[in-house]
PDB file of C-alpha atoms in Angstrom:
ATOM      1  CA  MET A   1     125.709 325.896  58.016  1.00 61.00           C
ATOM      2  CA  THR A   2     123.347 323.075  58.878  1.00 64.00           C
ATOM      3  CA  TYR A   3     123.800 319.449  57.919  1.00 60.00           C
ATOM      4  CA  ARG A   4     121.090 319.855  55.300  1.00 65.00           C
ATOM      5  CA  GLU A   5     122.947 322.784  53.735  1.00 66.00           C
ATOM      6  CA  SER A   6     126.183 320.797  53.522  1.00 71.00           C
ATOM      7  CA  GLU A   7     127.128 318.362  50.784  1.00 77.00           C
ATOM      8  CA  PHE A   8     126.791 315.291  53.012  1.00 80.00           C
ATOM      9  CA  PRO A   9     123.136 314.581  52.112  1.00 84.00           C
ATOM     10  CA  GLY A  10     124.239 314.244  48.483  1.00 84.00           C
ATOM     11  CA  MET A  11     126.819 311.649  49.479  1.00 83.00           C
ATOM     12  CA  ILE A  12     124.176 309.720  51.417  1.00 87.00           C
ATOM     13  CA  LYS A  13     121.833 309.798  48.398  1.00 89.00           C
ATOM     14  CA  GLN A  14     124.625 308.501  46.165  1.00 89.00           C
ATOM     15  CA  LEU A  15     125.292 305.657  48.591  1.00 90.00           C
ATOM     16  CA  GLU A  16     121.574 304.869  48.734  1.00 93.00           C
ATOM     17  CA  THR A  17     121.471 304.666  44.922  1.00 93.00           C
ATOM     18  CA  ILE A  18     124.405 302.236  44.944  1.00 93.00           C
ATOM     19  CA  LEU A  19     122.722 300.154  47.683  1.00 93.00           C
ATOM     20  CA  ASN A  20     119.626 299.768  45.522  1.00 95.00           C
ATOM     21  CA  LYS A  21     121.445 299.025  42.269  1.00 95.00           C
ATOM     22  CA  TYR A  22     124.543 296.932  42.988  1.00 95.00           C
ATOM     23  CA  PRO A  23     125.325 293.627  44.746  1.00 94.00           C
ATOM     24  CA  PRO A  24     126.592 293.789  48.364  1.00 92.00           C
ATOM     25  CA  ALA A  25     130.278 293.312  47.456  1.00 93.00           C
ATOM     26  CA  ALA A  26     130.164 296.313  45.104  1.00 94.00           C
ATOM     27  CA  VAL A  27     128.451 298.397  47.798  1.00 94.00           C
ATOM     28  CA  ALA A  28     131.315 297.547  50.175  1.00 94.00           C
ATOM     29  CA  TRP A  29     133.899 298.575  47.544  1.00 94.00           C
ATOM     30  CA  TYR A  30     132.043 301.839  47.047  1.00 94.00           C
ATOM     31  CA  ALA A  31     131.822 302.574  50.779  1.00 93.00           C
ATOM     32  CA  ARG A  32     135.549 301.871  51.238  1.00 93.00           C
ATOM     33  CA  GLU A  33     136.453 304.156  48.340  1.00 92.00           C
ATOM     34  CA  MET A  34     134.117 306.834  49.715  1.00 90.00           C
ATOM     35  CA  ALA A  35     135.861 306.674  53.099  1.00 91.00           C
ATOM     36  CA  ARG A  36     139.316 306.643  51.509  1.00 90.00           C
ATOM     37  CA  ILE A  37     138.627 309.739  49.424  1.00 88.00           C
ATOM     38  CA  TYR A  38     136.920 311.493  52.324  1.00 87.00           C
ATOM     39  CA  HIS A  39     139.998 310.904  54.518  1.00 87.00           C
ATOM     40  CA  ALA A  40     142.169 312.356  51.760  1.00 85.00           C
ATOM     41  CA  ILE A  41     140.036 315.496  51.260  1.00 83.00           C
ATOM     42  CA  PRO A  42     137.676 315.893  54.261  1.00 79.00           C
ATOM     43  CA  VAL A  43     137.061 319.565  53.565  1.00 74.00           C
ATOM     44  CA  TYR A  44     135.465 318.776  50.200  1.00 75.00           C
ATOM     45  CA  PRO A  45     132.649 316.217  50.648  1.00 79.00           C
ATOM     46  CA  GLY A  46     131.046 317.335  47.381  1.00 81.00           C
ATOM     47  CA  LEU A  47     134.204 316.393  45.493  1.00 83.00           C
ATOM     48  CA  VAL A  48     134.059 312.938  47.053  1.00 85.00           C
ATOM     49  CA  GLY A  49     130.703 312.524  45.326  1.00 85.00           C
ATOM     50  CA  VAL A  50     132.059 313.850  42.031  1.00 86.00           C
ATOM     51  CA  CYS A  51     134.928 311.352  42.087  1.00 87.00           C
ATOM     52  CA  LEU A  52     132.666 308.471  43.084  1.00 89.00           C
ATOM     53  CA  GLY A  53     130.328 309.286  40.223  1.00 88.00           C
ATOM     54  CA  LYS A  54     133.092 307.876  38.017  1.00 90.00           C
ATOM     55  CA  ALA A  55     133.884 304.805  40.122  1.00 93.00           C
ATOM     56  CA  PHE A  56     131.989 302.329  37.922  1.00 95.00           C
ATOM     57  CA  GLU A  57     132.985 302.302  34.256  1.00 94.00           C
ATOM     58  CA  ALA A  58     131.839 300.097  31.407  1.00 95.00           C
ATOM     59  CA  CYS A  59     134.398 297.510  30.402  1.00 94.00           C
ATOM     60  CA  PRO A  60     134.517 296.582  26.691  1.00 94.00           C
ATOM     61  CA  MET A  61     133.948 292.866  26.107  1.00 91.00           C
ATOM     62  CA  ASP A  62     136.983 292.652  23.814  1.00 90.00           C
ATOM     63  CA  ASN A  63     139.395 294.512  26.120  1.00 90.00           C
ATOM     64  CA  PRO A  64     140.015 292.677  29.399  1.00 91.00           C
ATOM     65  CA  PRO A  65     140.853 294.633  32.540  1.00 93.00           C
ATOM     66  CA  PRO A  66     143.869 293.504  34.592  1.00 91.00           C
ATOM     67  CA  LYS A  67     143.551 290.252  36.524  1.00 91.00           C
ATOM     68  CA  GLY A  68     142.215 290.954  40.000  1.00 91.00           C
ATOM     69  CA  ALA A  69     140.150 293.931  38.836  1.00 93.00           C
ATOM     70  CA  LEU A  70     136.891 294.428  40.708  1.00 95.00           C
ATOM     71  CA  LEU A  71     133.996 293.747  38.326  1.00 94.00           C
ATOM     72  CA  VAL A  72     130.221 293.844  38.325  1.00 95.00           C
ATOM     73  CA  VAL A  73     128.778 291.532  35.668  1.00 94.00           C
ATOM     74  CA  TRP A  74     125.233 292.314  34.553  1.00 95.00           C
ATOM     75  CA  PRO A  75     123.662 289.256  32.909  1.00 93.00           C
ATOM     76  CA  LYS A  76     120.909 289.627  30.338  1.00 93.00           C
ATOM     77  CA  HIS A  77     118.633 287.847  32.815  1.00 92.00           C
ATOM     78  CA  GLY A  78     118.988 287.636  36.583  1.00 90.00           C
ATOM     79  CA  GLU A  79     120.882 289.474  39.295  1.00 91.00           C
ATOM     80  CA  PRO A  80     124.293 291.098  38.816  1.00 94.00           C
ATOM     81  CA  LEU A  81     127.391 289.456  40.283  1.00 92.00           C
ATOM     82  CA  ALA A  82     130.365 291.261  41.809  1.00 94.00           C
ATOM     83  CA  GLY A  83     133.841 289.877  42.311  1.00 94.00           C
ATOM     84  CA  LYS A  84     137.502 289.922  41.357  1.00 95.00           C
ATOM     85  CA  LEU A  85     138.431 288.973  37.819  1.00 96.00           C
ATOM     86  CA  SER A  86     140.196 285.613  37.788  1.00 94.00           C
ATOM     87  CA  ALA A  87     140.039 284.747  34.061  1.00 94.00           C
ATOM     88  CA  TRP A  88     138.934 286.368  30.802  1.00 95.00           C
ATOM     89  CA  SER A  89     138.616 284.685  27.415  1.00 94.00           C
ATOM     90  CA  LYS A  90     136.785 285.362  24.169  1.00 93.00           C
ATOM     91  CA  ALA A  91     133.772 283.437  25.427  1.00 95.00           C
ATOM     92  CA  VAL A  92     133.851 283.543  29.245  1.00 95.00           C
ATOM     93  CA  VAL A  93     134.403 285.910  32.157  1.00 95.00           C
ATOM     94  CA  GLN A  94     135.361 284.240  35.424  1.00 94.00           C
ATOM     95  CA  ILE A  95     135.141 286.072  38.740  1.00 94.00           C
ATOM     96  CA  ASP A  96     135.782 285.164  42.356  1.00 92.00           C
ATOM     97  CA  VAL A  97     132.688 286.146  44.297  1.00 89.00           C
ATOM     98  CA  PRO A  98     133.547 287.235  47.861  1.00 84.00           C
ATOM     99  CA  GLY A  99     131.854 285.455  50.720  1.00 74.00           C
ATOM    100  CA  ALA A 100     130.965 282.394  48.648  1.00 66.00           C
ATOM    101  CA  PRO A 101     132.375 278.983  49.606  1.00 63.00           C
ATOM    102  CA  ALA A 102     135.607 278.228  47.740  1.00 61.00           C
ATOM    103  CA  LYS A 103     133.932 275.573  45.605  1.00 61.00           C
ATOM    104  CA  HIS A 104     131.187 277.952  44.515  1.00 64.00           C
ATOM    105  CA  GLY A 105     133.087 281.227  44.805  1.00 79.00           C
ATOM    106  CA  ARG A 106     134.568 281.087  41.308  1.00 86.00           C
ATOM    107  CA  VAL A 107     131.829 281.787  38.785  1.00 89.00           C
ATOM    108  CA  LYS A 108     132.155 281.381  35.010  1.00 92.00           C
ATOM    109  CA  ILE A 109     129.799 283.572  33.025  1.00 93.00           C
ATOM    110  CA  PRO A 110     129.433 283.132  29.252  1.00 95.00           C
ATOM    111  CA  LYS A 111     129.836 286.497  27.532  1.00 95.00           C
ATOM    112  CA  SER A 112     126.892 285.651  25.284  1.00 95.00           C
ATOM    113  CA  GLY A 113     124.658 285.949  28.359  1.00 95.00           C
ATOM    114  CA  VAL A 114     126.163 289.225  29.571  1.00 95.00           C
ATOM    115  CA  ARG A 115     124.516 292.597  29.041  1.00 96.00           C
ATOM    116  CA  LEU A 116     127.235 294.750  30.640  1.00 96.00           C
ATOM    117  CA  ILE A 117     130.485 294.443  32.556  1.00 96.00           C
ATOM    118  CA  GLU A 118     131.532 297.312  34.801  1.00 96.00           C
ATOM    119  CA  ARG A 119     134.935 297.778  36.385  1.00 96.00           C
ATOM    120  CA  PHE A 120     135.119 299.412  39.798  1.00 96.00           C
ATOM    121  CA  ARG A 121     137.940 301.935  40.050  1.00 93.00           C
ATOM    122  CA  THR A 122     139.870 302.234  43.307  1.00 91.00           C
ATOM    123  CA  ASP A 123     141.838 305.257  42.109  1.00 90.00           C
ATOM    124  CA  THR A 124     139.097 307.763  41.368  1.00 88.00           C
ATOM    125  CA  LEU A 125     140.638 310.684  43.238  1.00 86.00           C
ATOM    126  CA  GLU A 126     144.086 310.117  41.750  1.00 88.00           C
ATOM    127  CA  ALA A 127     142.700 309.611  38.236  1.00 85.00           C
ATOM    128  CA  PHE A 128     140.129 312.379  38.064  1.00 83.00           C
ATOM    129  CA  TRP A 129     141.449 315.008  40.480  1.00 81.00           C
ATOM    130  CA  PRO A 130     145.197 314.455  40.954  1.00 81.00           C
ATOM    131  CA  THR A 131     145.737 318.025  42.166  1.00 80.00           C
ATOM    132  CA  LEU A 132     143.794 317.105  45.315  1.00 77.00           C
ATOM    133  CA  VAL A 133     146.152 314.287  46.275  1.00 77.00           C
ATOM    134  CA  PHE A 134     148.030 316.209  48.960  1.00 71.00           C
ATOM    135  CA  ASP A 135     149.266 313.412  51.179  1.00 66.00           C
ATOM    136  CA  LYS A 136     150.882 310.384  49.620  1.00 61.00           C
ATOM    137  CA  LYS A 137     150.198 308.503  52.879  1.00 59.00           C
ATOM    138  CA  THR A 138     146.433 308.453  52.284  1.00 50.00           C
ATOM    139  CA  PRO A 139     144.971 305.140  53.532  1.00 53.00           C
ATOM    140  CA  ALA A 140     145.906 302.416  51.073  1.00 48.00           C
ATOM    141  CA  ARG A 141     143.383 301.173  48.553  1.00 50.00           C
ATOM    142  CA  ARG A 142     142.016 297.709  49.140  1.00 47.00           C
ATOM    143  CA  LYS A 143     142.225 295.556  46.105  1.00 45.00           C
TER     144      LYS A 143
END
């Protein structure tokens, strides 16, 4: 079997799609999760792609994810922001944007200006294909 006949090109295309769509922090989360799943099931690269296809999920505006969840906030206008959830209220979502100076790293976004909020899952293999979790010592998820 050649490289082209394997399932690796599909994984590369998925990563390329994420690179073009999401902010850098979300791309890093995705790459880490890809590596984590691949280390858990290296024989099945196609299943890595299947699991990662479910890594980003829409988050209802009225149902907050747990504090510290990894979020991508898509404003109605402008570029998306990625970071860890630090606060959630009826009117505002607040995230800590990685790599930003402490003073500017915490961003408050009014929900009225938000088109979509996506949560990044760091448990895709365990959630969507638990029968493939063979080794409980799989590299730990980064939160």
